[in-house]
CSV table of C-alpha atoms in Angstrom, one decimal:
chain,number,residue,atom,x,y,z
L,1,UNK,CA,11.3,131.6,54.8
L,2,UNK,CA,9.9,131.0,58.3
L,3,UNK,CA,10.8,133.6,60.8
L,4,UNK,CA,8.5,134.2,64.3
L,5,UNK,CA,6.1,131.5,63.4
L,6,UNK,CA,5.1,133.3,60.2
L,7,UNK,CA,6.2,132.6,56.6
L,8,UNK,CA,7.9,135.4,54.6
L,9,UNK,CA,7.8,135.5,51.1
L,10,UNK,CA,10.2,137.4,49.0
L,11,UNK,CA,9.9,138.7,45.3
L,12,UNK,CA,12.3,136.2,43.5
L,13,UNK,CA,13.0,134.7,40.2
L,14,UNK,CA,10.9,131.3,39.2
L,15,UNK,CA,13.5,129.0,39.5
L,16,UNK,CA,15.0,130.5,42.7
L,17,UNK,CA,11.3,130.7,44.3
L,18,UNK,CA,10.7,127.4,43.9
L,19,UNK,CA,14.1,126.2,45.3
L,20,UNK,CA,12.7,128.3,48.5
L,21,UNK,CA,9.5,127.0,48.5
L,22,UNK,CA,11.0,123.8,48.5
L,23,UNK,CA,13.5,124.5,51.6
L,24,UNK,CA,10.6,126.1,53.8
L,25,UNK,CA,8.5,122.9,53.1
L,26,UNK,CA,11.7,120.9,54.2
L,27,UNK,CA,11.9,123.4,57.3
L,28,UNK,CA,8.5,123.1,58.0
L,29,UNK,CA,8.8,119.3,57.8
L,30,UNK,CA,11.3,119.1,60.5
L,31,UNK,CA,9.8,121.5,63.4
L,32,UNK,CA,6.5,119.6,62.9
L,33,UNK,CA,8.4,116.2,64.1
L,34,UNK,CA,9.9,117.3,66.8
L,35,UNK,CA,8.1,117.3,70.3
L,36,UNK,CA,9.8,119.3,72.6
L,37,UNK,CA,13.3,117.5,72.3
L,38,UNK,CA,11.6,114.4,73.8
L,39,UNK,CA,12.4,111.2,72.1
L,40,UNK,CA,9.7,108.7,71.2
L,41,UNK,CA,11.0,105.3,73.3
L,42,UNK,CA,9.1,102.4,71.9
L,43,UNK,CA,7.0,100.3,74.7
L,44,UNK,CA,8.0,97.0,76.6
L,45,UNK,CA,6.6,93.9,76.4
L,46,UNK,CA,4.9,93.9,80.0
L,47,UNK,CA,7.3,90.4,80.4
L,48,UNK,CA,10.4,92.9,80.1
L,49,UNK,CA,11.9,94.4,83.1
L,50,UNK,CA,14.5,97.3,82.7
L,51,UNK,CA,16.0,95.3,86.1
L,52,UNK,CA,16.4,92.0,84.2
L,53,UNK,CA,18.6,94.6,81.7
L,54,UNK,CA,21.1,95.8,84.0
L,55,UNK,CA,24.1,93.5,85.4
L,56,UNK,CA,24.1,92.1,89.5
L,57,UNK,CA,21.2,89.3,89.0
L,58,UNK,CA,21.2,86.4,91.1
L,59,UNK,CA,19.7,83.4,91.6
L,60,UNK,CA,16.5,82.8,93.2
L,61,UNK,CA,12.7,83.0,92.1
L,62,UNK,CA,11.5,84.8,88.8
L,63,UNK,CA,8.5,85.8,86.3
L,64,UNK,CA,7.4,86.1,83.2
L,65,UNK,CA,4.4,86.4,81.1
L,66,UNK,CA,4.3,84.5,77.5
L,67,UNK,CA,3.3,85.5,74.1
L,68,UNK,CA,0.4,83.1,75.0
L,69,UNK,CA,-0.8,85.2,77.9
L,70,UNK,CA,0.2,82.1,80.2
L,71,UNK,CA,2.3,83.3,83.3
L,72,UNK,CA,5.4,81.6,84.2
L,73,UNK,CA,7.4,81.2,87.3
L,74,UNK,CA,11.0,79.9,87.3
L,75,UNK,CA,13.0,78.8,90.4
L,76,UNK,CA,17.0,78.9,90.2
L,77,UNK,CA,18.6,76.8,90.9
L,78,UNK,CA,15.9,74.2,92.1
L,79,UNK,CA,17.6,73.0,95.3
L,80,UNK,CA,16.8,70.0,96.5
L,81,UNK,CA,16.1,68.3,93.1
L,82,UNK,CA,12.7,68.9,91.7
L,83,UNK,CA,12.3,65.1,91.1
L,84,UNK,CA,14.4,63.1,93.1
L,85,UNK,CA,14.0,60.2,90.9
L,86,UNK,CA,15.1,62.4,87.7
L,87,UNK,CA,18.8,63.0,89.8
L,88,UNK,CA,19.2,59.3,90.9
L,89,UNK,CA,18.9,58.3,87.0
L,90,UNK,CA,21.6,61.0,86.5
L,91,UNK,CA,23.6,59.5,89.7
L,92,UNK,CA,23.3,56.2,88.1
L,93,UNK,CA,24.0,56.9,84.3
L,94,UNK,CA,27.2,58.5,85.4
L,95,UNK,CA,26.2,62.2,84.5
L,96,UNK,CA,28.6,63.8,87.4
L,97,UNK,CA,27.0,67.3,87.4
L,98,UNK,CA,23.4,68.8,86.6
L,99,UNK,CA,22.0,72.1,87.6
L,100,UNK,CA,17.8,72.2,87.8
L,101,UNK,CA,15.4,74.7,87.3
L,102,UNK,CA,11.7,74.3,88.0
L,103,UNK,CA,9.6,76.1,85.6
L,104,UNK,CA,5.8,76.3,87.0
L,105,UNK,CA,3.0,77.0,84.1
L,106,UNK,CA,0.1,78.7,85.0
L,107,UNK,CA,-1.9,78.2,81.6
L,108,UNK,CA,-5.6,79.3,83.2
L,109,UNK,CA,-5.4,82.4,81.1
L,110,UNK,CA,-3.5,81.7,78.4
L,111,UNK,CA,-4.6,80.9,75.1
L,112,UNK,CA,-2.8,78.2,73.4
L,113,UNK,CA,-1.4,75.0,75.0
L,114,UNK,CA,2.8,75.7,75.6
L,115,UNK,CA,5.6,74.4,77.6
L,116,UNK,CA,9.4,75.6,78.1
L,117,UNK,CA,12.3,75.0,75.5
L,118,UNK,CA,15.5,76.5,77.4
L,119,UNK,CA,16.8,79.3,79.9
L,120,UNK,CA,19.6,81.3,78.9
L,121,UNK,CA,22.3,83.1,81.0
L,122,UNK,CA,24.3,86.1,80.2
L,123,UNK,CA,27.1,86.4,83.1
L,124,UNK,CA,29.0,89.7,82.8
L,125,UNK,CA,32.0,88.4,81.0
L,126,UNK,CA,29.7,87.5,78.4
L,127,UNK,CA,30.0,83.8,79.0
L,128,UNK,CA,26.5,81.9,78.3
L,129,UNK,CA,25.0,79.4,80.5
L,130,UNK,CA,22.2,77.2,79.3
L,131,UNK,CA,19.7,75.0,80.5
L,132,UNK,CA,17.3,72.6,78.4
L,133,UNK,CA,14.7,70.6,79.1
L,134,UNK,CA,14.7,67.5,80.5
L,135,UNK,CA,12.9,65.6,77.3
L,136,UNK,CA,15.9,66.9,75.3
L,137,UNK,CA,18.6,66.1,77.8
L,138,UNK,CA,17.7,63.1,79.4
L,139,UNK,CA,18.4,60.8,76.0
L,140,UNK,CA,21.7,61.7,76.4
L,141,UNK,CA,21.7,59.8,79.8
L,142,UNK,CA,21.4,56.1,77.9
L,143,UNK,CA,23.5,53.3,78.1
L,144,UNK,CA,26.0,51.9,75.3
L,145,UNK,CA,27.1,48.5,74.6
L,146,UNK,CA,30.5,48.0,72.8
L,147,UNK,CA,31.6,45.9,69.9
L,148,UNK,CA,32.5,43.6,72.5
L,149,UNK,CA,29.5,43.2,74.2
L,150,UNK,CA,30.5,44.7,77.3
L,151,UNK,CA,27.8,48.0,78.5
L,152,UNK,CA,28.6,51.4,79.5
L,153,UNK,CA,26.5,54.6,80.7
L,154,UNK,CA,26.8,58.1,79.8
L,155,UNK,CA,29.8,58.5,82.0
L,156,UNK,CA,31.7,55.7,80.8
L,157,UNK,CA,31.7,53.0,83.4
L,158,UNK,CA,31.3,49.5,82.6
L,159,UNK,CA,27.7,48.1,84.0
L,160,UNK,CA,26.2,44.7,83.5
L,161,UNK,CA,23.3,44.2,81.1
L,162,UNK,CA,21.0,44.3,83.5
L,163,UNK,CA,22.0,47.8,84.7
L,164,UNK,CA,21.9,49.3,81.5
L,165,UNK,CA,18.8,48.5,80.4
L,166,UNK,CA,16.9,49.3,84.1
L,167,UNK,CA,18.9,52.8,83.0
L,168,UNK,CA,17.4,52.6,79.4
L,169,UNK,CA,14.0,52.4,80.3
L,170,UNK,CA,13.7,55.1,83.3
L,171,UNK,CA,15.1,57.3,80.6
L,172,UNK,CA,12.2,56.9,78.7
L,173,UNK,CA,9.8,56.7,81.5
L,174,UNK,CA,11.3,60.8,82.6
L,175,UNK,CA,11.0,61.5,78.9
L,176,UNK,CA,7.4,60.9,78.4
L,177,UNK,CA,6.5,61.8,81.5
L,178,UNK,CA,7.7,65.6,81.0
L,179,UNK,CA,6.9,65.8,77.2
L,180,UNK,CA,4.1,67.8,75.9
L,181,UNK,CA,2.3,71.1,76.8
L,182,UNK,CA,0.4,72.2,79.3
L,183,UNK,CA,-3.0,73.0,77.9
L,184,UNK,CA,-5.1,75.9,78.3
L,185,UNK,CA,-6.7,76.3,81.4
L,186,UNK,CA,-4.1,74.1,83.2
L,187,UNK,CA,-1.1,73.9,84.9
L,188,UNK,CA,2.1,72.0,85.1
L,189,UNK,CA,5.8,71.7,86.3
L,190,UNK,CA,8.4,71.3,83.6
L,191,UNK,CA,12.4,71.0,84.3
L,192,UNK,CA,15.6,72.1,82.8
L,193,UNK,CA,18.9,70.5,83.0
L,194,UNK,CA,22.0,72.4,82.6
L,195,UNK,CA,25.5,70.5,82.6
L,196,UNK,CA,26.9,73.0,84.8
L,197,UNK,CA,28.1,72.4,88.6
L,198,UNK,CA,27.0,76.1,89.6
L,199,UNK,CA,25.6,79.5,88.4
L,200,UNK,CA,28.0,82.3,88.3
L,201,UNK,CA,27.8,84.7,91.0
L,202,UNK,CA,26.2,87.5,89.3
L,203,UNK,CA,24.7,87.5,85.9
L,204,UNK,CA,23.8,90.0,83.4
L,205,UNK,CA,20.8,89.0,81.5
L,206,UNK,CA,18.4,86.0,82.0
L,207,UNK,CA,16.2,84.6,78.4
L,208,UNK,CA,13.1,82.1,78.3
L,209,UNK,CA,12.4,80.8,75.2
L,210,UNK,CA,9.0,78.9,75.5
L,211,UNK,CA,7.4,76.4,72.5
L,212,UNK,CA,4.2,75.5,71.1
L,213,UNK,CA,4.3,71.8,70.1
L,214,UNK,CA,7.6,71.5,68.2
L,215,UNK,CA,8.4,75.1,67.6
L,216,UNK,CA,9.6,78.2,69.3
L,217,UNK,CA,8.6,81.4,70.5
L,218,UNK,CA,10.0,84.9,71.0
L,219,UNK,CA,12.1,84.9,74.0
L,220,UNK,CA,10.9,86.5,77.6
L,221,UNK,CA,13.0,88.2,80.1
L,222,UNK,CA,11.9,87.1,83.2
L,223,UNK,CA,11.7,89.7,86.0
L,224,UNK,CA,13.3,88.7,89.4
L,225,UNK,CA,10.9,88.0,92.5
L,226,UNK,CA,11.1,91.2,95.2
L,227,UNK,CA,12.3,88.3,97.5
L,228,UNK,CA,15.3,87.6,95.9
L,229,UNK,CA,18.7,88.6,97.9
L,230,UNK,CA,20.2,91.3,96.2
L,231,UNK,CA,23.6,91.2,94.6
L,232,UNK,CA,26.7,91.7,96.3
L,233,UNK,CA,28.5,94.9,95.5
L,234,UNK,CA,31.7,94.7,93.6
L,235,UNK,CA,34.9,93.9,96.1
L,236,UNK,CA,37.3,96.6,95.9
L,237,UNK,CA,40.4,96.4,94.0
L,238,UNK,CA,43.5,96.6,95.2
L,239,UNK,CA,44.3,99.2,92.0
L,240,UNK,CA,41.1,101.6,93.1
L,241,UNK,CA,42.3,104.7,95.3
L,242,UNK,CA,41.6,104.8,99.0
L,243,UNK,CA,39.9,107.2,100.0
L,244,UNK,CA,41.8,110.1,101.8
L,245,UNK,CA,40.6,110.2,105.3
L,246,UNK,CA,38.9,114.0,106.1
L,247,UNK,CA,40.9,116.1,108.7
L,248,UNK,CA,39.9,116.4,111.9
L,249,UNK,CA,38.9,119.9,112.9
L,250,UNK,CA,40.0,121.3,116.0
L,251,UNK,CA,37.4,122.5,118.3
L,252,UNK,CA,37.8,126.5,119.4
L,253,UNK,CA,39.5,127.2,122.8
L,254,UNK,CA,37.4,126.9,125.6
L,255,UNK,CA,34.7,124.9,124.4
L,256,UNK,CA,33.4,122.4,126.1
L,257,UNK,CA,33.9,119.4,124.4
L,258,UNK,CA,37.8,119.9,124.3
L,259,UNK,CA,39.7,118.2,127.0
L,260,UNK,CA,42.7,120.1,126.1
L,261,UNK,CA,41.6,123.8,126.2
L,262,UNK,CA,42.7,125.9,129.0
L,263,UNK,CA,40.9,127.8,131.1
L,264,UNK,CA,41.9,131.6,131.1
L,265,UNK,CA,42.6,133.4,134.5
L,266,UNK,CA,40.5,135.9,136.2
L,267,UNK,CA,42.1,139.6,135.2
L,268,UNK,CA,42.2,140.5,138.5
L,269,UNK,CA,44.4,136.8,139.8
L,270,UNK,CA,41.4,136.4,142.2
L,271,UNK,CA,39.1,133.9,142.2
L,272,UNK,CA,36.1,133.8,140.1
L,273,UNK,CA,33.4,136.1,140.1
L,274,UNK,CA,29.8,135.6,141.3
L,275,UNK,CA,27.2,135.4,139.2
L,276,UNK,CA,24.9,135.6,142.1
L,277,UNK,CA,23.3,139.1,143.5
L,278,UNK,CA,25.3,139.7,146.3
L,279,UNK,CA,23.3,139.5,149.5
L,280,UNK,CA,22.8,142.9,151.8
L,281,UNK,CA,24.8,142.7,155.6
L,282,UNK,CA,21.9,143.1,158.2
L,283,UNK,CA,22.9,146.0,160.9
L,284,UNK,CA,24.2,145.6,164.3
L,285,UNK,CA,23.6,147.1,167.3
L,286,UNK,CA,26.9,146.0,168.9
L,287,UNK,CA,29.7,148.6,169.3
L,288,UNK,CA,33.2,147.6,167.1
L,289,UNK,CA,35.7,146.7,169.0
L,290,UNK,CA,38.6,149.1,170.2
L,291,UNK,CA,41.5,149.8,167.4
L,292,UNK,CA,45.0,150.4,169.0
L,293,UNK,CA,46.8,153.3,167.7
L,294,UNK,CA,48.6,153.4,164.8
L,295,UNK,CA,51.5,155.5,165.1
L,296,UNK,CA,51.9,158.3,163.0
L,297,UNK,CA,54.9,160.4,161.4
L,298,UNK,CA,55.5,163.8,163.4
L,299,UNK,CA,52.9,166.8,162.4
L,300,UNK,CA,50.2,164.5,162.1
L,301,UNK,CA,47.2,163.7,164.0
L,302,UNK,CA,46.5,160.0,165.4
L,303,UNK,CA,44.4,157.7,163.4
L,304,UNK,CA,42.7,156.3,166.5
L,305,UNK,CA,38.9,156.1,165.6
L,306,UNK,CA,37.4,158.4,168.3
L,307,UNK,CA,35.0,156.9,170.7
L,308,UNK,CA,31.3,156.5,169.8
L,309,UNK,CA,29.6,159.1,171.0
L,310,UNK,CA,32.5,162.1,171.4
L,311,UNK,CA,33.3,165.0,169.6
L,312,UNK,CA,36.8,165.4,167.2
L,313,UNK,CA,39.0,167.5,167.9
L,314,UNK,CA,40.4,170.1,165.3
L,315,UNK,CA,43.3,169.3,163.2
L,316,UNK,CA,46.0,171.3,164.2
L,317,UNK,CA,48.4,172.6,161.1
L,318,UNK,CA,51.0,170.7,160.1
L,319,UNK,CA,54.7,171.8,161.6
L,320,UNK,CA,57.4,171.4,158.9
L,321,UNK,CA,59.7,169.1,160.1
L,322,UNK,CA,63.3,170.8,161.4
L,323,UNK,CA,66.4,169.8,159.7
L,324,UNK,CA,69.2,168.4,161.9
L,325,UNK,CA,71.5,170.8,162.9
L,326,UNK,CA,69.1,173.8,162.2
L,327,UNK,CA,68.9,176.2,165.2
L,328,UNK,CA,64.9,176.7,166.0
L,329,UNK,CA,64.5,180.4,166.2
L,330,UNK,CA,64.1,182.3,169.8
L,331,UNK,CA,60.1,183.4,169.8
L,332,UNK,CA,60.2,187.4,171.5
């Protein structure tokens, strides 16, 4: 038994010990293989890009790197035409729709002379799109001539002789003049035909299968170019939820980005008050004007301010006022 790192060993019959022995071997077995939980992901092929797994390519340029160490760069779709001449022999053998890609071969470091067999698309939905090339494709481009003598092309419309064969022999012109390798140390063009009229808009998963003479070899995923324009997001659907719109907060009363708050009144119903220091009165020598009397209630003295300069008199006492109809007593 393993317990702390170190192994215990009990006092137990034969049979029993050895059925231990073999359990702490088997125990033993298992936290050797283990590596910190982390799992051992095999390596890449450097021509595999985790991007080229995930769905949302689109057309434009890519790369790849062959078996072969040759380096490949594939343009999709190829607009204009690659070969102009290659599209008026499908205009004229009646072939109503093609889609190109040029395949450029950079073979200067490569190791064995190879071209390019076919592309393969993977859209989304799981619908394939494929594009072979041109040596394989082109033959099917040849005109036919009917039990009554009368010729056809590919698309079914009736030419004379004459047309037919012109059409015969630029087929094999394009076919020899794009069969073969490119050999090491050189470089080449090579294009594939699809009989599609567009690429979907997004795709998930993009295959290169080059070839060595005759035969095949393991498929490359082509990385796209930084250039390319990324994919479009996914439109909304009209069975996603909206989004609920956050509440506006209502700013605190008084502050100053509210229109609406009111401003509180002074506690006193005057006006404001200054923030300023107030400032001091500077004295005057000129004498204040002359107050008129105030008159006053009976056993009081006037509030006229005395003059400037002369002593006050004293306050004589108050007199209680006499109630009417009292009788003021005789003094002796």
């Amino acid at each position: 038994m393993i317990s702390g790192g170190r192994l215990v060993t009990f006092f137990l019959p034969r049979r029993r010990a050895m059925g231990v022995l073999i359990a702490a071997g088997l125990s033993v077995s298992l936290l050797t293989g283990c590596n910190d939980g982390d799992e051992q992901v095999p390596e890449e092929s450097p021509s595999v890009s985790a991007e080229t797994s995930s769905a949302g390519l689109r057309g434009g340029t890519f790369n790849a790197r062959l078996p072969s160490g040759a380096s490949v760069r594939i343009t999709l779709p190829a607009t204009p035409p690659p070969d102009e001449d290659v599209d008026k022999l499908r205009k004229d053998a009646g072939v109503e729709r093609a889609l190109y890609a040029k395949i450029s071969i950079d073979n200067r470091n490569g190791r064995q002379p190879v071209s390019v067999s076919r592309l393969v698309l993977t859209a989304e939905d799981g619908s394939i799109y494929r594009l072979d090339a041109l040596p394989k494709v082109a033959p099917e481009w040849t005109s036919e001539r009917g039990d009554n003598g009368e010729w056809t092309n590919a698309g079914g419309d009736r030419v004379s002789e004459e047309k037919a064969r012109d059409i015969d022999r630029r087929v094999d012109d394009t076919v020899a003049k794009y069969t073969g390798d490119v050999p090491v140390g050189g470089r080449g063009d090579e294009i594939l035909v699809g009989d599609l009229s567009r690429l979907p808009a997004t795709f998930a998963s993009m295959e290169l299968i080059p070839s060595m003479g005759d035969s095949e070899e393991r498929a490359v995923r082509p990385s796209p170019d930084s250039r390319n324009e990324p994919a479009a997001p996914r439109p909304a659907s009209p069975a996603d939820p909206a989004e609920p719109e956050a509440p506006e907060e209502d700013p605190p009363p008084g502050d100053p980005g509210d229109e609406t708050a009111e401003e509180e009144p002074p506690a006193d119903g005057g006006g404001s008050e200054s923030t300023t220091d107030p400032v001091p009165e500077e004295p005057t020598d000129a004498p204040a004007p002359p107050q008129e009397p105030v008159p006053s209630e009976p056993g009081t003295q006037p509030t006229t301010a005395p003059e400037a300069g002369a002593s006050v008199p004293p306050v004589a006492p108050s007199v209680p006022a006499q109630a009417v109809g009292e009788q003021q007593p005789v003094q002796p």
